[in-house]
Amino acid sequence: MSHGKFDHAATAPVERVARALAGHALSRNAEGELASAGPAVDALWPDYTDAALAALRTLREPSGRMLAVGDADVWDRMIRAAIEDETISDF
């Protein structure tokens, strides 16, 4: 299936969000203390999957501005697919 001009991600949305949350918590550039948080994020992102799922669940309902530029049914299906995606990369 062609996705037009969009590339697809190699990792599941849950993993990507969990990694972002872990990086935010661990990196000195955000709230953490590690100057180089990459290895810690690689090791600890699974600990953030519950928070990642909570964030994705929060996004199920689009805002008014989102509705003005896109299709709510497509958004709903995409977010639900992201939540249901169990294909998290190997650790």
Short mmCIF file of the N, C-alpha and C atoms (twelve columns), coordinates in Angstrom:
data_MODEL
# 
_entry.id   MODEL 
# 
loop_
_atom_site.group_PDB 
_atom_site.id 
_atom_site.type_symbol 
_atom_site.label_atom_id 
_atom_site.label_alt_id 
_atom_site.label_comp_id 
_atom_site.label_asym_id 
_atom_site.label_seq_id 
_atom_site.Cartn_x 
_atom_site.Cartn_y 
_atom_site.Cartn_z 
_atom_site.pdbx_PDB_model_num 
ATOM 1   N N  . MET A 1  0.837   -1.178 0.000  1 
ATOM 2   C CA . MET A 1  0.000   0.000  0.000  1 
ATOM 3   C C  . MET A 1  0.883   1.243  0.000  1 
ATOM 4   N N  . SER A 2  0.596   2.155  -0.878 1 
ATOM 5   C CA . SER A 2  1.346   3.391  -0.951 1 
ATOM 6   C C  . SER A 2  0.844   4.375  0.097  1 
ATOM 7   N N  . HIS A 3  1.799   5.062  0.710  1 
ATOM 8   C CA . HIS A 3  1.453   6.057  1.709  1 
ATOM 9   C C  . HIS A 3  1.805   7.457  1.216  1 
ATOM 10  N N  . GLY A 4  1.867   7.602  -0.098 1 
ATOM 11  C CA . GLY A 4  2.142   8.910  -0.675 1 
ATOM 12  C C  . GLY A 4  3.497   9.442  -0.260 1 
ATOM 13  N N  . LYS A 5  3.522   10.667 0.189  1 
ATOM 14  C CA . LYS A 5  4.781   11.321 0.536  1 
ATOM 15  C C  . LYS A 5  5.266   10.977 1.939  1 
ATOM 16  N N  . PHE A 6  4.525   10.155 2.673  1 
ATOM 17  C CA . PHE A 6  4.875   9.850  4.050  1 
ATOM 18  C C  . PHE A 6  5.664   8.552  4.166  1 
ATOM 19  N N  . ASP A 7  6.721   8.585  4.962  1 
ATOM 20  C CA . ASP A 7  7.448   7.367  5.306  1 
ATOM 21  C C  . ASP A 7  6.722   6.728  6.476  1 
ATOM 22  N N  . HIS A 8  6.973   5.446  6.680  1 
ATOM 23  C CA . HIS A 8  6.404   4.817  7.860  1 
ATOM 24  C C  . HIS A 8  7.524   4.548  8.861  1 
ATOM 25  N N  . ALA A 9  7.160   4.573  10.131 1 
ATOM 26  C CA . ALA A 9  8.145   4.378  11.195 1 
ATOM 27  C C  . ALA A 9  8.499   2.909  11.325 1 
ATOM 28  N N  . ALA A 10 9.725   2.646  11.737 1 
ATOM 29  C CA . ALA A 10 10.188  1.274  11.926 1 
ATOM 30  C C  . ALA A 10 9.778   0.721  13.289 1 
ATOM 31  N N  . THR A 11 9.391   1.591  14.202 1 
ATOM 32  C CA . THR A 11 9.001   1.152  15.541 1 
ATOM 33  C C  . THR A 11 7.543   1.512  15.804 1 
ATOM 34  N N  . ALA A 12 6.947   0.789  16.726 1 
ATOM 35  C CA . ALA A 12 5.548   1.022  17.088 1 
ATOM 36  C C  . ALA A 12 5.391   2.375  17.778 1 
ATOM 37  N N  . PRO A 13 4.229   3.004  17.614 1 
ATOM 38  C CA . PRO A 13 3.992   4.289  18.271 1 
ATOM 39  C C  . PRO A 13 4.182   4.228  19.783 1 
ATOM 40  N N  . VAL A 14 3.775   3.137  20.411 1 
ATOM 41  C CA . VAL A 14 3.937   3.017  21.863 1 
ATOM 42  C C  . VAL A 14 5.418   3.113  22.226 1 
ATOM 43  N N  . GLU A 15 6.256   2.427  21.480 1 
ATOM 44  C CA . GLU A 15 7.694   2.489  21.764 1 
ATOM 45  C C  . GLU A 15 8.237   3.892  21.539 1 
ATOM 46  N N  . ARG A 16 7.840   4.536  20.457 1 
ATOM 47  C CA . ARG A 16 8.358   5.883  20.180 1 
ATOM 48  C C  . ARG A 16 7.963   6.862  21.273 1 
ATOM 49  N N  . VAL A 17 6.712   6.789  21.731 1 
ATOM 50  C CA . VAL A 17 6.279   7.684  22.806 1 
ATOM 51  C C  . VAL A 17 6.996   7.329  24.104 1 
ATOM 52  N N  . ALA A 18 7.127   6.043  24.407 1 
ATOM 53  C CA . ALA A 18 7.828   5.618  25.627 1 
ATOM 54  C C  . ALA A 18 9.275   6.104  25.610 1 
ATOM 55  N N  . ARG A 19 9.927   6.012  24.458 1 
ATOM 56  C CA . ARG A 19 11.302  6.497  24.351 1 
ATOM 57  C C  . ARG A 19 11.372  8.017  24.560 1 
ATOM 58  N N  . ALA A 20 10.410  8.741  24.025 1 
ATOM 59  C CA . ALA A 20 10.386  10.195 24.221 1 
ATOM 60  C C  . ALA A 20 10.197  10.537 25.695 1 
ATOM 61  N N  . LEU A 21 9.302   9.822  26.360 1 
ATOM 62  C CA . LEU A 21 9.074   10.063 27.790 1 
ATOM 63  C C  . LEU A 21 10.308  9.709  28.612 1 
ATOM 64  N N  . ALA A 22 10.941  8.591  28.292 1 
ATOM 65  C CA . ALA A 22 12.163  8.202  29.002 1 
ATOM 66  C C  . ALA A 22 13.257  9.242  28.779 1 
ATOM 67  N N  . GLY A 23 13.418  9.683  27.549 1 
ATOM 68  C CA . GLY A 23 14.421  10.703 27.250 1 
ATOM 69  C C  . GLY A 23 14.155  11.989 28.003 1 
ATOM 70  N N  . HIS A 24 12.897  12.362 28.079 1 
ATOM 71  C CA . HIS A 24 12.530  13.581 28.815 1 
ATOM 72  C C  . HIS A 24 12.871  13.445 30.295 1 
ATOM 73  N N  . ALA A 25 12.606  12.279 30.849 1 
ATOM 74  C CA . ALA A 25 12.855  12.059 32.270 1 
ATOM 75  C C  . ALA A 25 14.345  11.926 32.585 1 
ATOM 76  N N  . LEU A 26 15.132  11.418 31.650 1 
ATOM 77  C CA . LEU A 26 16.528  11.083 31.945 1 
ATOM 78  C C  . LEU A 26 17.543  12.105 31.446 1 
ATOM 79  N N  . SER A 27 17.230  12.822 30.381 1 
ATOM 80  C CA . SER A 27 18.204  13.703 29.741 1 
ATOM 81  C C  . SER A 27 18.366  15.032 30.462 1 
ATOM 82  N N  . ARG A 28 19.594  15.472 30.527 1 
ATOM 83  C CA . ARG A 28 19.891  16.781 31.103 1 
ATOM 84  C C  . ARG A 28 19.232  17.896 30.288 1 
ATOM 85  N N  . ASN A 29 18.947  17.639 29.019 1 
ATOM 86  C CA . ASN A 29 18.283  18.624 28.164 1 
ATOM 87  C C  . ASN A 29 16.819  18.820 28.553 1 
ATOM 88  N N  . ALA A 30 16.310  17.988 29.433 1 
ATOM 89  C CA . ALA A 30 14.924  18.103 29.889 1 
ATOM 90  C C  . ALA A 30 14.920  18.096 31.416 1 
ATOM 91  N N  . GLU A 31 14.328  17.065 32.011 1 
ATOM 92  C CA . GLU A 31 14.220  17.026 33.468 1 
ATOM 93  C C  . GLU A 31 15.264  16.143 34.147 1 
ATOM 94  N N  . GLY A 32 16.045  15.419 33.377 1 
ATOM 95  C CA . GLY A 32 16.994  14.466 33.955 1 
ATOM 96  C C  . GLY A 32 18.354  15.058 34.215 1 
ATOM 97  N N  . GLU A 33 19.290  14.165 34.507 1 
ATOM 98  C CA . GLU A 33 20.641  14.599 34.850 1 
ATOM 99  C C  . GLU A 33 21.709  14.011 33.947 1 
ATOM 100 N N  . LEU A 34 21.317  13.120 33.023 1 
ATOM 101 C CA . LEU A 34 22.310  12.464 32.179 1 
ATOM 102 C C  . LEU A 34 22.692  13.327 30.985 1 
ATOM 103 N N  . ALA A 35 23.988  13.519 30.795 1 
ATOM 104 C CA . ALA A 35 24.470  14.293 29.653 1 
ATOM 105 C C  . ALA A 35 24.234  13.530 28.352 1 
ATOM 106 N N  . SER A 36 24.360  12.215 28.408 1 
ATOM 107 C CA . SER A 36 24.114  11.360 27.247 1 
ATOM 108 C C  . SER A 36 23.142  10.267 27.683 1 
ATOM 109 N N  . ALA A 37 21.866  10.480 27.427 1 
ATOM 110 C CA . ALA A 37 20.827  9.580  27.940 1 
ATOM 111 C C  . ALA A 37 20.504  8.424  26.997 1 
ATOM 112 N N  . GLY A 38 21.081  8.396  25.807 1 
ATOM 113 C CA . GLY A 38 20.745  7.369  24.820 1 
ATOM 114 C C  . GLY A 38 20.791  5.945  25.341 1 
ATOM 115 N N  . PRO A 39 21.908  5.513  25.940 1 
ATOM 116 C CA . PRO A 39 21.963  4.139  26.448 1 
ATOM 117 C C  . PRO A 39 20.925  3.864  27.540 1 
ATOM 118 N N  . ALA A 40 20.702  4.835  28.409 1 
ATOM 119 C CA . ALA A 40 19.701  4.655  29.469 1 
ATOM 120 C C  . ALA A 40 18.297  4.561  28.876 1 
ATOM 121 N N  . VAL A 41 18.017  5.376  27.866 1 
ATOM 122 C CA . VAL A 41 16.715  5.308  27.202 1 
ATOM 123 C C  . VAL A 41 16.542  3.941  26.549 1 
ATOM 124 N N  . ASP A 42 17.589  3.448  25.886 1 
ATOM 125 C CA . ASP A 42 17.518  2.129  25.264 1 
ATOM 126 C C  . ASP A 42 17.179  1.054  26.288 1 
ATOM 127 N N  . ALA A 43 17.722  1.172  27.488 1 
ATOM 128 C CA . ALA A 43 17.502  0.168  28.526 1 
ATOM 129 C C  . ALA A 43 16.175  0.336  29.250 1 
ATOM 130 N N  . LEU A 44 15.724  1.581  29.420 1 
ATOM 131 C CA . LEU A 44 14.600  1.845  30.318 1 
ATOM 132 C C  . LEU A 44 13.278  2.208  29.651 1 
ATOM 133 N N  . TRP A 45 13.258  2.382  28.317 1 
ATOM 134 C CA . TRP A 45 12.008  2.811  27.693 1 
ATOM 135 C C  . TRP A 45 10.846  1.868  27.981 1 
ATOM 136 N N  . PRO A 46 11.049  0.543  28.119 1 
ATOM 137 C CA . PRO A 46 9.886   -0.313 28.418 1 
ATOM 138 C C  . PRO A 46 9.174   0.069  29.718 1 
ATOM 139 N N  . ASP A 47 9.907   0.684  30.658 1 
ATOM 140 C CA . ASP A 47 9.292   1.128  31.909 1 
ATOM 141 C C  . ASP A 47 8.292   2.262  31.690 1 
ATOM 142 N N  . TYR A 48 8.318   2.889  30.528 1 
ATOM 143 C CA . TYR A 48 7.458   4.028  30.226 1 
ATOM 144 C C  . TYR A 48 6.286   3.667  29.313 1 
ATOM 145 N N  . THR A 49 6.097   2.381  29.031 1 
ATOM 146 C CA . THR A 49 5.032   2.008  28.097 1 
ATOM 147 C C  . THR A 49 3.636   2.295  28.639 1 
ATOM 148 N N  . ASP A 50 3.418   2.142  29.941 1 
ATOM 149 C CA . ASP A 50 2.095   2.467  30.490 1 
ATOM 150 C C  . ASP A 50 1.771   3.951  30.307 1 
ATOM 151 N N  . ALA A 51 2.747   4.807  30.554 1 
ATOM 152 C CA . ALA A 51 2.542   6.243  30.356 1 
ATOM 153 C C  . ALA A 51 2.347   6.559  28.882 1 
ATOM 154 N N  . ALA A 52 3.068   5.865  28.018 1 
ATOM 155 C CA . ALA A 52 2.911   6.072  26.572 1 
ATOM 156 C C  . ALA A 52 1.508   5.693  26.127 1 
ATOM 157 N N  . LEU A 53 1.001   4.573  26.605 1 
ATOM 158 C CA . LEU A 53 -0.370  4.168  26.265 1 
ATOM 159 C C  . LEU A 53 -1.379  5.172  26.786 1 
ATOM 160 N N  . ALA A 54 -1.155  5.704  27.976 1 
ATOM 161 C CA . ALA A 54 -2.060  6.719  28.522 1 
ATOM 162 C C  . ALA A 54 -2.068  7.963  27.638 1 
ATOM 163 N N  . ALA A 55 -0.901  8.364  27.153 1 
ATOM 164 C CA . ALA A 55 -0.820  9.531  26.266 1 
ATOM 165 C C  . ALA A 55 -1.562  9.269  24.961 1 
ATOM 166 N N  . LEU A 56 -1.369  8.082  24.388 1 
ATOM 167 C CA . LEU A 56 -2.072  7.759  23.142 1 
ATOM 168 C C  . LEU A 56 -3.584  7.710  23.355 1 
ATOM 169 N N  . ARG A 57 -4.021  7.153  24.480 1 
ATOM 170 C CA . ARG A 57 -5.467  7.106  24.764 1 
ATOM 171 C C  . ARG A 57 -6.054  8.508  24.870 1 
ATOM 172 N N  . THR A 58 -5.263  9.426  25.402 1 
ATOM 173 C CA . THR A 58 -5.709  10.815 25.530 1 
ATOM 174 C C  . THR A 58 -5.924  11.456 24.165 1 
ATOM 175 N N  . LEU A 59 -5.183  11.015 23.170 1 
ATOM 176 C CA . LEU A 59 -5.266  11.595 21.830 1 
ATOM 177 C C  . LEU A 59 -6.415  11.042 20.989 1 
ATOM 178 N N  . ARG A 60 -7.195  10.118 21.541 1 
ATOM 179 C CA . ARG A 60 -8.277  9.524  20.738 1 
ATOM 180 C C  . ARG A 60 -9.269  10.565 20.249 1 
ATOM 181 N N  . GLU A 61 -9.530  11.580 21.032 1 
ATOM 182 C CA . GLU A 61 -10.495 12.608 20.623 1 
ATOM 183 C C  . GLU A 61 -9.745  13.816 20.063 1 
ATOM 184 N N  . PRO A 62 -9.920  14.098 18.775 1 
ATOM 185 C CA . PRO A 62 -9.217  15.234 18.173 1 
ATOM 186 C C  . PRO A 62 -9.777  16.561 18.659 1 
ATOM 187 N N  . SER A 63 -8.930  17.564 18.648 1 
ATOM 188 C CA . SER A 63 -9.364  18.914 19.015 1 
ATOM 189 C C  . SER A 63 -10.162 19.523 17.861 1 
ATOM 190 N N  . GLY A 64 -10.802 20.634 18.119 1 
ATOM 191 C CA . GLY A 64 -11.539 21.340 17.079 1 
ATOM 192 C C  . GLY A 64 -10.648 21.738 15.924 1 
ATOM 193 N N  . ARG A 65 -9.457  22.176 16.231 1 
ATOM 194 C CA . ARG A 65 -8.525  22.585 15.180 1 
ATOM 195 C C  . ARG A 65 -8.108  21.386 14.332 1 
ATOM 196 N N  . MET A 66 -7.915  20.232 14.974 1 
ATOM 197 C CA . MET A 66 -7.569  19.025 14.230 1 
ATOM 198 C C  . MET A 66 -8.718  18.627 13.316 1 
ATOM 199 N N  . LEU A 67 -9.931  18.719 13.816 1 
ATOM 200 C CA . LEU A 67 -11.103 18.376 13.011 1 
ATOM 201 C C  . LEU A 67 -11.249 19.291 11.804 1 
ATOM 202 N N  . ALA A 68 -10.806 20.526 11.958 1 
ATOM 203 C CA . ALA A 68 -10.925 21.490 10.867 1 
ATOM 204 C C  . ALA A 68 -10.030 21.136 9.679  1 
ATOM 205 N N  . VAL A 69 -8.996  20.358 9.921  1 
ATOM 206 C CA . VAL A 69 -8.059  20.049 8.837  1 
ATOM 207 C C  . VAL A 69 -7.994  18.572 8.475  1 
ATOM 208 N N  . GLY A 70 -8.728  17.730 9.177  1 
ATOM 209 C CA . GLY A 70 -8.623  16.304 8.895  1 
ATOM 210 C C  . GLY A 70 -9.907  15.548 9.165  1 
ATOM 211 N N  . ASP A 71 -9.864  14.271 8.892  1 
ATOM 212 C CA . ASP A 71 -11.006 13.380 9.020  1 
ATOM 213 C C  . ASP A 71 -10.982 12.698 10.384 1 
ATOM 214 N N  . ALA A 72 -12.009 12.923 11.191 1 
ATOM 215 C CA . ALA A 72 -12.074 12.375 12.546 1 
ATOM 216 C C  . ALA A 72 -12.107 10.856 12.545 1 
ATOM 217 N N  . ASP A 73 -12.777 10.244 11.580 1 
ATOM 218 C CA . ASP A 73 -12.843 8.782  11.533 1 
ATOM 219 C C  . ASP A 73 -11.474 8.183  11.235 1 
ATOM 220 N N  . VAL A 74 -10.738 8.806  10.343 1 
ATOM 221 C CA . VAL A 74 -9.389  8.323  10.030 1 
ATOM 222 C C  . VAL A 74 -8.496  8.477  11.262 1 
ATOM 223 N N  . TRP A 75 -8.577  9.624  11.906 1 
ATOM 224 C CA . TRP A 75 -7.786  9.864  13.114 1 
ATOM 225 C C  . TRP A 75 -8.091  8.801  14.166 1 
ATOM 226 N N  . ASP A 76 -9.365  8.548  14.394 1 
ATOM 227 C CA . ASP A 76 -9.774  7.567  15.392 1 
ATOM 228 C C  . ASP A 76 -9.196  6.189  15.070 1 
ATOM 229 N N  . ARG A 77 -9.293  5.784  13.824 1 
ATOM 230 C CA . ARG A 77 -8.768  4.471  13.424 1 
ATOM 231 C C  . ARG A 77 -7.253  4.408  13.585 1 
ATOM 232 N N  . MET A 78 -6.570  5.490  13.260 1 
ATOM 233 C CA . MET A 78 -5.114  5.497  13.366 1 
ATOM 234 C C  . MET A 78 -4.661  5.440  14.824 1 
ATOM 235 N N  . ILE A 79 -5.294  6.220  15.685 1 
ATOM 236 C CA . ILE A 79 -4.917  6.204  17.100 1 
ATOM 237 C C  . ILE A 79 -5.247  4.858  17.720 1 
ATOM 238 N N  . ARG A 80 -6.413  4.315  17.405 1 
ATOM 239 C CA . ARG A 80 -6.772  2.994  17.940 1 
ATOM 240 C C  . ARG A 80 -5.780  1.933  17.469 1 
ATOM 241 N N  . ALA A 81 -5.344  2.012  16.228 1 
ATOM 242 C CA . ALA A 81 -4.350  1.071  15.719 1 
ATOM 243 C C  . ALA A 81 -3.028  1.227  16.472 1 
ATOM 244 N N  . ALA A 82 -2.660  2.466  16.771 1 
ATOM 245 C CA . ALA A 82 -1.424  2.711  17.518 1 
ATOM 246 C C  . ALA A 82 -1.511  2.100  18.915 1 
ATOM 247 N N  . ILE A 83 -2.662  2.227  19.547 1 
ATOM 248 C CA . ILE A 83 -2.854  1.671  20.881 1 
ATOM 249 C C  . ILE A 83 -2.820  0.147  20.844 1 
ATOM 250 N N  . GLU A 84 -3.416  -0.419 19.816 1 
ATOM 251 C CA . GLU A 84 -3.502  -1.871 19.700 1 
ATOM 252 C C  . GLU A 84 -2.224  -2.504 19.154 1 
ATOM 253 N N  . ASP A 85 -1.318  -1.697 18.635 1 
ATOM 254 C CA . ASP A 85 -0.104  -2.214 18.022 1 
ATOM 255 C C  . ASP A 85 0.775   -2.903 19.070 1 
ATOM 256 N N  . GLU A 86 0.958   -4.182 18.881 1 
ATOM 257 C CA . GLU A 86 1.766   -4.960 19.822 1 
ATOM 258 C C  . GLU A 86 3.129   -5.297 19.249 1 
ATOM 259 N N  . THR A 87 3.519   -4.643 18.167 1 
ATOM 260 C CA . THR A 87 4.765   -4.989 17.502 1 
ATOM 261 C C  . THR A 87 5.881   -4.092 17.989 1 
ATOM 262 N N  . ILE A 88 6.111   -4.088 19.268 1 
ATOM 263 C CA . ILE A 88 7.205   -3.297 19.840 1 
ATOM 264 C C  . ILE A 88 8.523   -3.990 19.502 1 
ATOM 265 N N  . SER A 89 9.494   -3.210 19.090 1 
ATOM 266 C CA . SER A 89 10.803  -3.751 18.693 1 
ATOM 267 C C  . SER A 89 11.426  -4.575 19.807 1 
ATOM 268 N N  . ASP A 90 12.334  -5.444 19.402 1 
ATOM 269 C CA . ASP A 90 13.106  -6.209 20.395 1 
ATOM 270 C C  . ASP A 90 13.937  -5.256 21.226 1 
ATOM 271 N N  . PHE A 91 14.087  -5.568 22.496 1 
ATOM 272 C CA . PHE A 91 14.870  -4.704 23.389 1 
ATOM 273 C C  . PHE A 91 16.339  -4.957 23.178 1 
# 
